[in-house]
JSON list of C-alpha atoms in Angstrom, two decimals:
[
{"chain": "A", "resi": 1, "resn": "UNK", "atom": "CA", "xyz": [139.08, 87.91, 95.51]},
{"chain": "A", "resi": 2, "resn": "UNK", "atom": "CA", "xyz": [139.34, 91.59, 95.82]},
{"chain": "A", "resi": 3, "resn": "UNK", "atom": "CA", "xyz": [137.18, 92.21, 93.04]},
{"chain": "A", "resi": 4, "resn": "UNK", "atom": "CA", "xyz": [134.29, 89.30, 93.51]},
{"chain": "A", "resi": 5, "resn": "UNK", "atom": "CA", "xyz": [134.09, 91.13, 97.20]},
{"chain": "A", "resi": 6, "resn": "UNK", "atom": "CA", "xyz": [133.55, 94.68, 95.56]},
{"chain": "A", "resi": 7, "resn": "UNK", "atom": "CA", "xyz": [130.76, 93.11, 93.44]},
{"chain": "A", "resi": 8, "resn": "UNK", "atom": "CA", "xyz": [129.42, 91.31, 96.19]},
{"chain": "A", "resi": 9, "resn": "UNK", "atom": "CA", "xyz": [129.63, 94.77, 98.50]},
{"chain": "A", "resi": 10, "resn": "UNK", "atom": "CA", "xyz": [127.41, 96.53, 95.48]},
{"chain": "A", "resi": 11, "resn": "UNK", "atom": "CA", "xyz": [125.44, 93.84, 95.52]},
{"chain": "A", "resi": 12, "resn": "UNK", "atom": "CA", "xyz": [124.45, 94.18, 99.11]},
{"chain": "A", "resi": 13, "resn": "UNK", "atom": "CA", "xyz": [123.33, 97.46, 99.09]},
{"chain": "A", "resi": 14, "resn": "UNK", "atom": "CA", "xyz": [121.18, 97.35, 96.36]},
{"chain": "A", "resi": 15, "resn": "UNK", "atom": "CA", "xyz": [119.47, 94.25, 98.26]},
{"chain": "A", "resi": 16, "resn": "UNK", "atom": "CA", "xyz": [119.53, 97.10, 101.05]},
{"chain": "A", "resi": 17, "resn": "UNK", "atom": "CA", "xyz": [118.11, 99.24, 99.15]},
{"chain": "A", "resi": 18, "resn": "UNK", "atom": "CA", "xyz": [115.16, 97.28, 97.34]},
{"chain": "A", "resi": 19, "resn": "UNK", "atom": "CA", "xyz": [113.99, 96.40, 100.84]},
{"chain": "A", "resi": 20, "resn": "UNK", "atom": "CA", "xyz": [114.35, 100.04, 102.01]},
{"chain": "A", "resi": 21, "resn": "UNK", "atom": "CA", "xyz": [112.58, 101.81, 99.30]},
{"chain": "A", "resi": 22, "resn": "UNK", "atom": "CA", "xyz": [110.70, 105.02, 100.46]},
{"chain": "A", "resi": 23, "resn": "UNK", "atom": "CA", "xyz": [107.54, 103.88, 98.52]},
{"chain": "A", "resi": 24, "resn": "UNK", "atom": "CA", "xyz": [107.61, 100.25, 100.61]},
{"chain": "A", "resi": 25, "resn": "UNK", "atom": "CA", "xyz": [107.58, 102.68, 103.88]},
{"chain": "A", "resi": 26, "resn": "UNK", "atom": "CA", "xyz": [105.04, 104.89, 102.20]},
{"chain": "A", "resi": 27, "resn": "UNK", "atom": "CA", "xyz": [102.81, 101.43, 101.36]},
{"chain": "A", "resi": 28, "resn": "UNK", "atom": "CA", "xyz": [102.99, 99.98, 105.22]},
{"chain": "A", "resi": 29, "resn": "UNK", "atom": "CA", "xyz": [101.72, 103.59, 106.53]},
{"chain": "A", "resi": 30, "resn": "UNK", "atom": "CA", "xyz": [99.14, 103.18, 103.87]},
{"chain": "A", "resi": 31, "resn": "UNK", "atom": "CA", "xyz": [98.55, 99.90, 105.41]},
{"chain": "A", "resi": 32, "resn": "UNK", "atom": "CA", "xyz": [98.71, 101.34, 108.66]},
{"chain": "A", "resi": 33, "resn": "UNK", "atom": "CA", "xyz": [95.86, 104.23, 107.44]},
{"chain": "A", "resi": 34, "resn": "UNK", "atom": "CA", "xyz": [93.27, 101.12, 105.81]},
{"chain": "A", "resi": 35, "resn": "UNK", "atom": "CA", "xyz": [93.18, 99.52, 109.37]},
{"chain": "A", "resi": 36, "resn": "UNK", "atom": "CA", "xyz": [92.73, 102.94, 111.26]},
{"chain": "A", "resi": 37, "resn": "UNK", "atom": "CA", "xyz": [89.97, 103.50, 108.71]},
{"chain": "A", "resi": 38, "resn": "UNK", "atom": "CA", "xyz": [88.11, 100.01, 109.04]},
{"chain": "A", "resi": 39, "resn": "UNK", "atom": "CA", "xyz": [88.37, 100.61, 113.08]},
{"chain": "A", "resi": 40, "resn": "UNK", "atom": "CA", "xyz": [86.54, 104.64, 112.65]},
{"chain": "A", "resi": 41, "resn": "UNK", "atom": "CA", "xyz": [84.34, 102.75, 109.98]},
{"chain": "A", "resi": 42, "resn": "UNK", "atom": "CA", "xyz": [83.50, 99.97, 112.46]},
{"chain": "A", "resi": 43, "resn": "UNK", "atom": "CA", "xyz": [82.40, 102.37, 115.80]},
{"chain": "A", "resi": 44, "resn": "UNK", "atom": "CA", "xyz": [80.76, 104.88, 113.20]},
{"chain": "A", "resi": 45, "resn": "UNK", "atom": "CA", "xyz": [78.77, 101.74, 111.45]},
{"chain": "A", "resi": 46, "resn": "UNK", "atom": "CA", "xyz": [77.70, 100.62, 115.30]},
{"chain": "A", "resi": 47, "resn": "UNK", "atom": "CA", "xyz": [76.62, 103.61, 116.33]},
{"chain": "A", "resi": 48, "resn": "UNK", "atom": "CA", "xyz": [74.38, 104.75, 113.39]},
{"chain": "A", "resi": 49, "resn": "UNK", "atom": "CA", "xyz": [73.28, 100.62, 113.93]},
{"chain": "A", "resi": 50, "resn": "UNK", "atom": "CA", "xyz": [72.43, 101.51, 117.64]},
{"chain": "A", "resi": 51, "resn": "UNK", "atom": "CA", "xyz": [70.92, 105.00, 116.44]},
{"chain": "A", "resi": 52, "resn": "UNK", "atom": "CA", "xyz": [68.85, 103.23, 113.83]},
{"chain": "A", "resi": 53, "resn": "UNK", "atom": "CA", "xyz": [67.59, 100.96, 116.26]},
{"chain": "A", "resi": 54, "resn": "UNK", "atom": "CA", "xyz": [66.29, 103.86, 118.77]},
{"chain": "A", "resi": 55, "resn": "UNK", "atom": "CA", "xyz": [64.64, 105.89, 116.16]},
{"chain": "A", "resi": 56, "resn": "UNK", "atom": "CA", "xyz": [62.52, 103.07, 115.07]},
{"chain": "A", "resi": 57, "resn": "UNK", "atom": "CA", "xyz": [61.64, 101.87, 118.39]},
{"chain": "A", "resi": 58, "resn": "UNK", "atom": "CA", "xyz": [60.81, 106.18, 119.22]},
{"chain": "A", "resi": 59, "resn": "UNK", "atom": "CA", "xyz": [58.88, 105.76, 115.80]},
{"chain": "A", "resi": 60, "resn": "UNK", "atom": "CA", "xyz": [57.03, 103.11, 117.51]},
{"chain": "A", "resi": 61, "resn": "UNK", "atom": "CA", "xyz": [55.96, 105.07, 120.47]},
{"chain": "A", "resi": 62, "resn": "UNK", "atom": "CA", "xyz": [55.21, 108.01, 118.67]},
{"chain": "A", "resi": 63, "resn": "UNK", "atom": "CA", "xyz": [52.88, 105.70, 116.67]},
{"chain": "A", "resi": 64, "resn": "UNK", "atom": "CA", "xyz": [51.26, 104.13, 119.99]},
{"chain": "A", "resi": 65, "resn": "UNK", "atom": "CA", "xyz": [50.73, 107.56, 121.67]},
{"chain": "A", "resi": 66, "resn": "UNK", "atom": "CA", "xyz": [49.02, 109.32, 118.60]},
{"chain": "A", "resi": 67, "resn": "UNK", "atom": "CA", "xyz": [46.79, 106.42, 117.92]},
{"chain": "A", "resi": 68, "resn": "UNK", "atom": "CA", "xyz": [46.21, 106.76, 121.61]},
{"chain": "A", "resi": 69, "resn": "UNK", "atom": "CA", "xyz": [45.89, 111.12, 121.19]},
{"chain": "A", "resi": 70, "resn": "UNK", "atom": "CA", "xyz": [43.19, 110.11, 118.25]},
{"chain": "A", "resi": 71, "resn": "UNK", "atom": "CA", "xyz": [41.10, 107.48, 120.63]},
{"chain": "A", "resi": 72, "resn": "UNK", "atom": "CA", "xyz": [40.93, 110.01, 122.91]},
{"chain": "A", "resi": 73, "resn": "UNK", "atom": "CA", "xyz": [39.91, 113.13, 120.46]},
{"chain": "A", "resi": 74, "resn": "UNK", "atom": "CA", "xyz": [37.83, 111.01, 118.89]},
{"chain": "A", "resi": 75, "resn": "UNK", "atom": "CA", "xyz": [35.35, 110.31, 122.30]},
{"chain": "A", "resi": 76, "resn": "UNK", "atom": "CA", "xyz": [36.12, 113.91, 123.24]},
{"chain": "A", "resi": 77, "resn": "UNK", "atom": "CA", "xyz": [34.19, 114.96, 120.11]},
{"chain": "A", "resi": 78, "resn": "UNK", "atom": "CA", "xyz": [32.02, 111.97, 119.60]},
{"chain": "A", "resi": 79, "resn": "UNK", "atom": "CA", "xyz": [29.16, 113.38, 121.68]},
{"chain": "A", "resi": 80, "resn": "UNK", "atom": "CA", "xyz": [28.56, 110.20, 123.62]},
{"chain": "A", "resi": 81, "resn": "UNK", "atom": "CA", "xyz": [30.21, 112.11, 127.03]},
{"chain": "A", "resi": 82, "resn": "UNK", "atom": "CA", "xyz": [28.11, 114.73, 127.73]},
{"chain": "A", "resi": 83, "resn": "UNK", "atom": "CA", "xyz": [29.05, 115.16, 131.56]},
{"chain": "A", "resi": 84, "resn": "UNK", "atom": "CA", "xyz": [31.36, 118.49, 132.15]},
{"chain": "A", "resi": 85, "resn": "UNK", "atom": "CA", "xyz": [33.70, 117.03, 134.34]},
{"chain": "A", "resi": 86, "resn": "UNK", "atom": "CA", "xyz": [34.32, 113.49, 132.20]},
{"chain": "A", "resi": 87, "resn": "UNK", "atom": "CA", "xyz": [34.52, 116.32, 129.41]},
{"chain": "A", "resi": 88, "resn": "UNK", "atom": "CA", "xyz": [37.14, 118.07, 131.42]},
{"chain": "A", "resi": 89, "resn": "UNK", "atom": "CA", "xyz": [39.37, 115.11, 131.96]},
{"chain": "A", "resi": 90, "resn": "UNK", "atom": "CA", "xyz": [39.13, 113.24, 128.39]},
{"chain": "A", "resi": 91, "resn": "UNK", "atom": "CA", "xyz": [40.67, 117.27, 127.32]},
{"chain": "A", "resi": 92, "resn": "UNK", "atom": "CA", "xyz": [43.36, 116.91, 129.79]},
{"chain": "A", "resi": 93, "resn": "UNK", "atom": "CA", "xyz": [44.25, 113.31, 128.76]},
{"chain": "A", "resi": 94, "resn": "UNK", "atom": "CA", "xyz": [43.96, 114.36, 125.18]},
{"chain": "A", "resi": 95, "resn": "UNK", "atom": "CA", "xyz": [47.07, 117.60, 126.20]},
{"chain": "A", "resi": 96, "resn": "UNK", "atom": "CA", "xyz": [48.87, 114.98, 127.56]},
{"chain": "A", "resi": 97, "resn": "UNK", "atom": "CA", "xyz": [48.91, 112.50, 125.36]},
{"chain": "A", "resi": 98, "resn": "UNK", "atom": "CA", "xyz": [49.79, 115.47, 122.72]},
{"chain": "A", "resi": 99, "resn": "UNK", "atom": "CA", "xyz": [52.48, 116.75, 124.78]},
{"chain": "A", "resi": 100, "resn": "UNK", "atom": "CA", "xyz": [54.21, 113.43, 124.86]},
{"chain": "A", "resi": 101, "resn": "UNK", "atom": "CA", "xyz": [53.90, 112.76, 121.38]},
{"chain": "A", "resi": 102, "resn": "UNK", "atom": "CA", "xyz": [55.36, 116.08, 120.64]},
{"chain": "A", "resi": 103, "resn": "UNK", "atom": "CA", "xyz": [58.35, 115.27, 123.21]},
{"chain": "A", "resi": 104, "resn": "UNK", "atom": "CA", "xyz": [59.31, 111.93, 121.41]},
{"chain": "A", "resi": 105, "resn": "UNK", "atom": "CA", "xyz": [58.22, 113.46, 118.11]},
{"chain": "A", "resi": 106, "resn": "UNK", "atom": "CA", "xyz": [61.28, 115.93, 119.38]},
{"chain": "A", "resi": 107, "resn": "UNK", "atom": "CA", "xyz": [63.33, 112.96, 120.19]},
{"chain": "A", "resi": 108, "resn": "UNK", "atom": "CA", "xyz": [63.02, 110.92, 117.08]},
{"chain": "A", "resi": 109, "resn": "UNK", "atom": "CA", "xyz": [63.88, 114.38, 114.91]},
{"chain": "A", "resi": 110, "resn": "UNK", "atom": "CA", "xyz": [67.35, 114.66, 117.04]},
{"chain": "A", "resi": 111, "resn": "UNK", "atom": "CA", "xyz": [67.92, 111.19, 116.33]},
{"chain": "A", "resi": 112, "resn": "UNK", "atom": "CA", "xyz": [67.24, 111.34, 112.97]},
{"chain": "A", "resi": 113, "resn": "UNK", "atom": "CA", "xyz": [69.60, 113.95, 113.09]},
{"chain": "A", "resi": 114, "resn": "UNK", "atom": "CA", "xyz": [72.31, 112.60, 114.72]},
{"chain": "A", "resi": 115, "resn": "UNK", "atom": "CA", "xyz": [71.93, 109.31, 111.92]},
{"chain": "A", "resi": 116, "resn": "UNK", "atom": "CA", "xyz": [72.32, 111.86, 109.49]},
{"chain": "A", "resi": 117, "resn": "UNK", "atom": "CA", "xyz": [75.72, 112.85, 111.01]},
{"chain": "A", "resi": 118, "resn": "UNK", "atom": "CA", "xyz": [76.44, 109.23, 111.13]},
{"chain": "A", "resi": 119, "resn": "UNK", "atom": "CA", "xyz": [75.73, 109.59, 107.26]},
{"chain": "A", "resi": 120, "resn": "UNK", "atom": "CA", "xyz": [77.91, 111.57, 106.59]},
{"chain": "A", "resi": 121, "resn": "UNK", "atom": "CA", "xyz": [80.22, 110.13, 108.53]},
{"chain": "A", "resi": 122, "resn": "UNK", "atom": "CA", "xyz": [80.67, 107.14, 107.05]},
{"chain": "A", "resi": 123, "resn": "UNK", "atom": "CA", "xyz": [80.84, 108.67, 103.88]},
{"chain": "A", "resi": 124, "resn": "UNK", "atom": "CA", "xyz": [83.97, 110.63, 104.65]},
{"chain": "A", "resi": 125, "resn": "UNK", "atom": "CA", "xyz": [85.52, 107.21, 105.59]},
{"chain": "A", "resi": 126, "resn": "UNK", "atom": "CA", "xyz": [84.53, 105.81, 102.23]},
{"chain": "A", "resi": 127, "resn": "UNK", "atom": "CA", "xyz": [85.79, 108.46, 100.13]},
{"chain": "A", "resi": 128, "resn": "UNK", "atom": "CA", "xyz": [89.38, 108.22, 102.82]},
{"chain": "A", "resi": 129, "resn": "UNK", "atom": "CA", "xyz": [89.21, 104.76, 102.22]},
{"chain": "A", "resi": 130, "resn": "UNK", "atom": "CA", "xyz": [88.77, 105.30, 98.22]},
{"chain": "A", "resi": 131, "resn": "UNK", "atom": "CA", "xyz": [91.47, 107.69, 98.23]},
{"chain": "A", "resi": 132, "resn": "UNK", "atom": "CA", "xyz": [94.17, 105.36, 100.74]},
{"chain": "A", "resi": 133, "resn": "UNK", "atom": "CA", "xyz": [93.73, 102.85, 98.28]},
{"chain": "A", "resi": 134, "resn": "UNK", "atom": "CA", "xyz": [94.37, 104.57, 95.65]},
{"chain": "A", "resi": 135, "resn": "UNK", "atom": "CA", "xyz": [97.41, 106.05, 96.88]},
{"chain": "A", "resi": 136, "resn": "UNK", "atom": "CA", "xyz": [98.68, 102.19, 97.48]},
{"chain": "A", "resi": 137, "resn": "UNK", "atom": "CA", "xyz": [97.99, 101.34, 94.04]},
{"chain": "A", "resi": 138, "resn": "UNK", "atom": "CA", "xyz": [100.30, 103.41, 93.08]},
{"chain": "A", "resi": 139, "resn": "UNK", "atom": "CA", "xyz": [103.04, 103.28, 95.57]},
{"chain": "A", "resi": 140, "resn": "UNK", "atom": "CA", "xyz": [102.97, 99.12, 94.73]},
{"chain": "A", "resi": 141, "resn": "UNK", "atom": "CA", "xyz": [103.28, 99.79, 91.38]},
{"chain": "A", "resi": 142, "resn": "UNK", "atom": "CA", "xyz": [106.07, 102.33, 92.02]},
{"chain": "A", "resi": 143, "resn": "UNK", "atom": "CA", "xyz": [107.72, 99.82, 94.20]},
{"chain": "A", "resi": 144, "resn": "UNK", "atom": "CA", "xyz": [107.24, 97.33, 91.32]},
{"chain": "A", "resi": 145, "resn": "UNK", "atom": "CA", "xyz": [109.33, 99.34, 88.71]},
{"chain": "A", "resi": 146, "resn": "UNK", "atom": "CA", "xyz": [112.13, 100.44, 91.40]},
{"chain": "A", "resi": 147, "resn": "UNK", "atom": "CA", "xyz": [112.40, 96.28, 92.14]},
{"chain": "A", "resi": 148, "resn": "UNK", "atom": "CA", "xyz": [112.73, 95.40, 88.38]},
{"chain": "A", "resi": 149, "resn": "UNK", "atom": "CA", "xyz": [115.28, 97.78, 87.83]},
{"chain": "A", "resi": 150, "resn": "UNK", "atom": "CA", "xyz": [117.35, 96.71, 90.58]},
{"chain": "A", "resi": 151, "resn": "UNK", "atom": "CA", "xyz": [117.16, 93.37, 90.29]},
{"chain": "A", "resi": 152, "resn": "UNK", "atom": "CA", "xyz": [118.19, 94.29, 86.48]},
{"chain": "A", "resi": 153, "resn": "UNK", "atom": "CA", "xyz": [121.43, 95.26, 87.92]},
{"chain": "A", "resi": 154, "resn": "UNK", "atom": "CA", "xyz": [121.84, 92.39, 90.66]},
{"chain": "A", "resi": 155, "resn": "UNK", "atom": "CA", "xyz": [121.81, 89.98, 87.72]},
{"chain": "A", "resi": 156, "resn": "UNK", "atom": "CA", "xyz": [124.33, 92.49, 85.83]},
{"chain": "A", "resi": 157, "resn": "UNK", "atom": "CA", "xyz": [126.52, 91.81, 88.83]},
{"chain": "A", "resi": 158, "resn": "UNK", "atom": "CA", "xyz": [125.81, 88.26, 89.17]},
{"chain": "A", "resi": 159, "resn": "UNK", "atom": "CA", "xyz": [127.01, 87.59, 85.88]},
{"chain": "A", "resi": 160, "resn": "UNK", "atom": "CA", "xyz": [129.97, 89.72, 86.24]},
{"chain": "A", "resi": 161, "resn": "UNK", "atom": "CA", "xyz": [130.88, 87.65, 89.72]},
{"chain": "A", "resi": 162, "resn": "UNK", "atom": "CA", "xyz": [131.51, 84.28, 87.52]},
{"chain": "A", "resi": 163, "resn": "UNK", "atom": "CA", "xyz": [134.47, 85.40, 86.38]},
{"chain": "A", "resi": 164, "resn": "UNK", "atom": "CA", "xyz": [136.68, 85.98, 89.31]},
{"chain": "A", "resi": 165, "resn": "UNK", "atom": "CA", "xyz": [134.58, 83.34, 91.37]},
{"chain": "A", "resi": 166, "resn": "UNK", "atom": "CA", "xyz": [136.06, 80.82, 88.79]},
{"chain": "A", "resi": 167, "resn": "UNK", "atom": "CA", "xyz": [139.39, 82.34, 89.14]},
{"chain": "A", "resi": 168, "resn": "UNK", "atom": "CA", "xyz": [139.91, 81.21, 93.24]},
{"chain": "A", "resi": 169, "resn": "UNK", "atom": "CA", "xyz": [141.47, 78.83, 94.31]},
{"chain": "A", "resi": 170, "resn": "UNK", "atom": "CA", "xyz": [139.96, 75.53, 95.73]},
{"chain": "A", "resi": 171, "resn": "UNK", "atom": "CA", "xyz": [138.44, 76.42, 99.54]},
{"chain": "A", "resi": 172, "resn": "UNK", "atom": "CA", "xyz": [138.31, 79.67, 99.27]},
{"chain": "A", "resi": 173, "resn": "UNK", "atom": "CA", "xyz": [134.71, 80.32, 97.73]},
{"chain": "A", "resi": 174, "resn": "UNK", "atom": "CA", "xyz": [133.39, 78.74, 101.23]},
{"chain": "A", "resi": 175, "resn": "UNK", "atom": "CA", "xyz": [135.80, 80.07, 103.58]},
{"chain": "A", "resi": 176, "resn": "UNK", "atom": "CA", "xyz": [134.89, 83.60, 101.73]},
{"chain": "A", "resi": 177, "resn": "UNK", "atom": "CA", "xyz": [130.94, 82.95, 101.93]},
{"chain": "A", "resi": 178, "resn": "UNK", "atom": "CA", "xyz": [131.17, 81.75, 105.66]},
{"chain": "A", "resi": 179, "resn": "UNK", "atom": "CA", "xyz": [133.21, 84.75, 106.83]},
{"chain": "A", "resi": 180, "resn": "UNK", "atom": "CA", "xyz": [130.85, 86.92, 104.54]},
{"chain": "A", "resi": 181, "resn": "UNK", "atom": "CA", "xyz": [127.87, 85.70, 106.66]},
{"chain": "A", "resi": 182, "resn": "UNK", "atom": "CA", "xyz": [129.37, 86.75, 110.05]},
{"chain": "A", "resi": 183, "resn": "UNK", "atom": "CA", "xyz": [127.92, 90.22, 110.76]},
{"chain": "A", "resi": 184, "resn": "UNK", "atom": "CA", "xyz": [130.90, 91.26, 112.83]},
{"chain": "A", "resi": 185, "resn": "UNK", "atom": "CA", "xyz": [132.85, 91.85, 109.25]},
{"chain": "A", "resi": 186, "resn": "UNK", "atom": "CA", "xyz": [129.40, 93.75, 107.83]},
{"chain": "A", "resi": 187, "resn": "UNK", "atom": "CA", "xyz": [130.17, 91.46, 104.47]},
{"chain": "A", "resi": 188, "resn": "UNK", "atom": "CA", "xyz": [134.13, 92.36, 103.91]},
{"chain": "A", "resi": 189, "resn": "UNK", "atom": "CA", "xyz": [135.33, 88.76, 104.18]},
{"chain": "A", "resi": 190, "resn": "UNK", "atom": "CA", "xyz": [138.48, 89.98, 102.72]},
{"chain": "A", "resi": 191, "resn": "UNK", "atom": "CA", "xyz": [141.07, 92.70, 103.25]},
{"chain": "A", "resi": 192, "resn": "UNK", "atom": "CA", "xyz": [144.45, 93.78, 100.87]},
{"chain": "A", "resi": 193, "resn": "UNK", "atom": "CA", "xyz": [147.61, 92.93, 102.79]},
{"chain": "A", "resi": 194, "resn": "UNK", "atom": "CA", "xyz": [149.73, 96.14, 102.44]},
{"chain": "A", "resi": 195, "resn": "UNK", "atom": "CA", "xyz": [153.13, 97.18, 104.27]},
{"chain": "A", "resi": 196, "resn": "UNK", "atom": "CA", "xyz": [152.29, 95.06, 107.22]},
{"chain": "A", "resi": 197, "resn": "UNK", "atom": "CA", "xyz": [148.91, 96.02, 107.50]},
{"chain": "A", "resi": 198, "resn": "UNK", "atom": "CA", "xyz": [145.49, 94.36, 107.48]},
{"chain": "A", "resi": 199, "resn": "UNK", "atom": "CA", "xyz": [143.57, 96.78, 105.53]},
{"chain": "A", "resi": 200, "resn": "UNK", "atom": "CA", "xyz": [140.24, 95.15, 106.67]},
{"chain": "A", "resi": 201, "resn": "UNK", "atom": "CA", "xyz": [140.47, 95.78, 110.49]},
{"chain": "A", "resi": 202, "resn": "UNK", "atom": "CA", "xyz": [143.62, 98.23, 110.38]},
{"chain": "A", "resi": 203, "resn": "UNK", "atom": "CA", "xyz": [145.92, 96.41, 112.61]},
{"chain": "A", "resi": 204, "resn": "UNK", "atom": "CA", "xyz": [149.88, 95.90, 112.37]},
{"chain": "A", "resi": 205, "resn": "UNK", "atom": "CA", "xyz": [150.65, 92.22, 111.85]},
{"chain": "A", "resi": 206, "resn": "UNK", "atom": "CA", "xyz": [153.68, 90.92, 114.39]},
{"chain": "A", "resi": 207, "resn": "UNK", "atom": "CA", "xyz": [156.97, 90.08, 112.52]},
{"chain": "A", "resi": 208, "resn": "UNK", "atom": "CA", "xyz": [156.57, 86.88, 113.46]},
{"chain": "A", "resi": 209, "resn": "UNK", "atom": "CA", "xyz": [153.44, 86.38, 111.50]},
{"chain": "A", "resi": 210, "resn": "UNK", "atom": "CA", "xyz": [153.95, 88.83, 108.57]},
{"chain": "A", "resi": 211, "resn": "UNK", "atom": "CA", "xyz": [156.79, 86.43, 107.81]},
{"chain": "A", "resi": 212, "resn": "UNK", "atom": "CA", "xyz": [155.17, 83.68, 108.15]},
{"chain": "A", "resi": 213, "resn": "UNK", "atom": "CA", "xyz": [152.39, 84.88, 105.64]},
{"chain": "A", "resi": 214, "resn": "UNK", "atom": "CA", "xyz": [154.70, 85.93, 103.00]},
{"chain": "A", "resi": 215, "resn": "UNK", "atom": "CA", "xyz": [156.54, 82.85, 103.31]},
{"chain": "A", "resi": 216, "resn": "UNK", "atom": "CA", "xyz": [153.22, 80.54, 102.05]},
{"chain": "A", "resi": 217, "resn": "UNK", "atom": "CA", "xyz": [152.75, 79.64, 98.79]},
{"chain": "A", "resi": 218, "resn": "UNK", "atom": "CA", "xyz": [150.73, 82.27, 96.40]},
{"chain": "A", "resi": 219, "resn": "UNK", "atom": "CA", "xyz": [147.31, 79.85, 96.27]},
{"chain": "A", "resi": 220, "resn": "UNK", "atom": "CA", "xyz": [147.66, 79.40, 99.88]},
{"chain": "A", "resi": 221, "resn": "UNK", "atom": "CA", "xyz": [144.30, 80.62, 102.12]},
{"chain": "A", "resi": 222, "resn": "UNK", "atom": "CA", "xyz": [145.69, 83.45, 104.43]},
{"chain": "A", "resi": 223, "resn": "UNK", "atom": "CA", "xyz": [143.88, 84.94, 107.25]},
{"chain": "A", "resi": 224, "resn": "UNK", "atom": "CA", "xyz": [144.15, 87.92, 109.17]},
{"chain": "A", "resi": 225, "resn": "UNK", "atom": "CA", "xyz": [145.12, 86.81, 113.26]},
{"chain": "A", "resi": 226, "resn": "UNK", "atom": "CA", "xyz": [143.35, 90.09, 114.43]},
{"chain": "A", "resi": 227, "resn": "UNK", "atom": "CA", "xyz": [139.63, 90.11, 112.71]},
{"chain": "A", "resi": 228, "resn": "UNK", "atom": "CA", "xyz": [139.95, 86.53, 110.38]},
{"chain": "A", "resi": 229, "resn": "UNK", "atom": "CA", "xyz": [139.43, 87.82, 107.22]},
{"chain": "A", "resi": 230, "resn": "UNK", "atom": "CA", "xyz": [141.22, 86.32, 103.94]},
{"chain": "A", "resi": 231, "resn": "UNK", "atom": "CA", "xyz": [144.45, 88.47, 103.01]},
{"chain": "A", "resi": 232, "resn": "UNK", "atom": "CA", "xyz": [144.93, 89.57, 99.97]},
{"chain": "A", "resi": 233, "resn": "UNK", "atom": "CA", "xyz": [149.02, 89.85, 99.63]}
]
């Protein structure tokens, strides 16, 4: 019984340790860094969306107010106005109309600029994104090799359980699993019986009971009074 419960003990903390494998902690922050990246990617991608959309509707003005600038050069210099002070206000309309194209001329260059940054942006979070993913590849295939070697040597011990599994008595392969399952005992379902003492939960057993114990027969299922677990005499 002893000896099915050491195998049984390895075999739990290899299980503990294929689920705790620094590259499986590694992969979930990699995880962690592909969502950050497809939230940055997400506000970057709406606002060079929302830039886009001003510079083409400044583009539009700029458009509207030259083609206004040229209606207005074009009757300054046609020769049909000929009166000084009609000449006098088609050149003022024509320096305004000049001054606000250069203004959103201005405009659409800083927000042409500011796409650019947007650019360049998103770029960075492709090549981050490019490089996270890369970095996961690896760690899953890491994880992949660290899994198929351990569960090599779970089956090692699997196959090595049969033999004193086979060996206990009748009842005590599910009174040994149940008390396994209990997380109280952390997966020592039994303890050696030595001198008096439970050498699961370290407690004295009474006279009374000690003698009681080493009066049953040698298949009989024995339990400790104090913490339950099968004795081993």
């Amino acid at each position: 019984l002893l000896k099915l419960q050491d195998l049984d003990l390895q075999a739990d903390r290899l299980t503990e340790e294929r689920a705790s494998l620094p590259e499986r902690q590694a992969l979930e922050a990699c995880h962690s860094d592909l969502a950050k990246n497809a939230q940055l990617k997400a506000a970057a991608t709406s606002r060079h969306d929302e830039l886009a959309r001003q510079e083409r509707s400044i583009s539009g003005e700029v458009s509207s107010v030259a083609a206004a600038a040229e209606d207005v050069e074009a009757r300054l210099y046609s020769g049909s106005v000929t009166i000084p002070k009609e000449l006098e206000a088609l050149q003022e309309e024509l320096r305004l109309t000049r001054e606000k194209q250069s203004g959103l001329e201005e405009d659409e260059l800083a927000v042409m600029e500011k796409i650019e940054s947007q650019d360049l942006e998103l770029g960075r979070l492709d090549e981050q994104r490019a490089e996270i993913e890369s970095r996961g590849q690896t760690l899953t295939k890491a994880i992949g090799v660290a899994e198929k070697k351990i569960d090599g040597q779970l089956g090692v011990l699997a196959a090595e359980r049969e033999a004193p599994l086979s060996q206990l008595p009748p009842g005590f392969v599910d009174s040994y699993a149940g008390l396994r399952a209990k997380p109280r005992l952390g997966g020592r379902a039994a303890a050696a019986l030595s001198e008096g003492l439970c050498q699961g939960c370290r407690v004295s057993m009474p006279r009374v009971d000690l003698s009681r114990i080493m009066a049953e027969p040698e298949d009989a299922l024995l339990q400790c009074p104090h913490c339950t677990r099968l004795l081993v005499r």
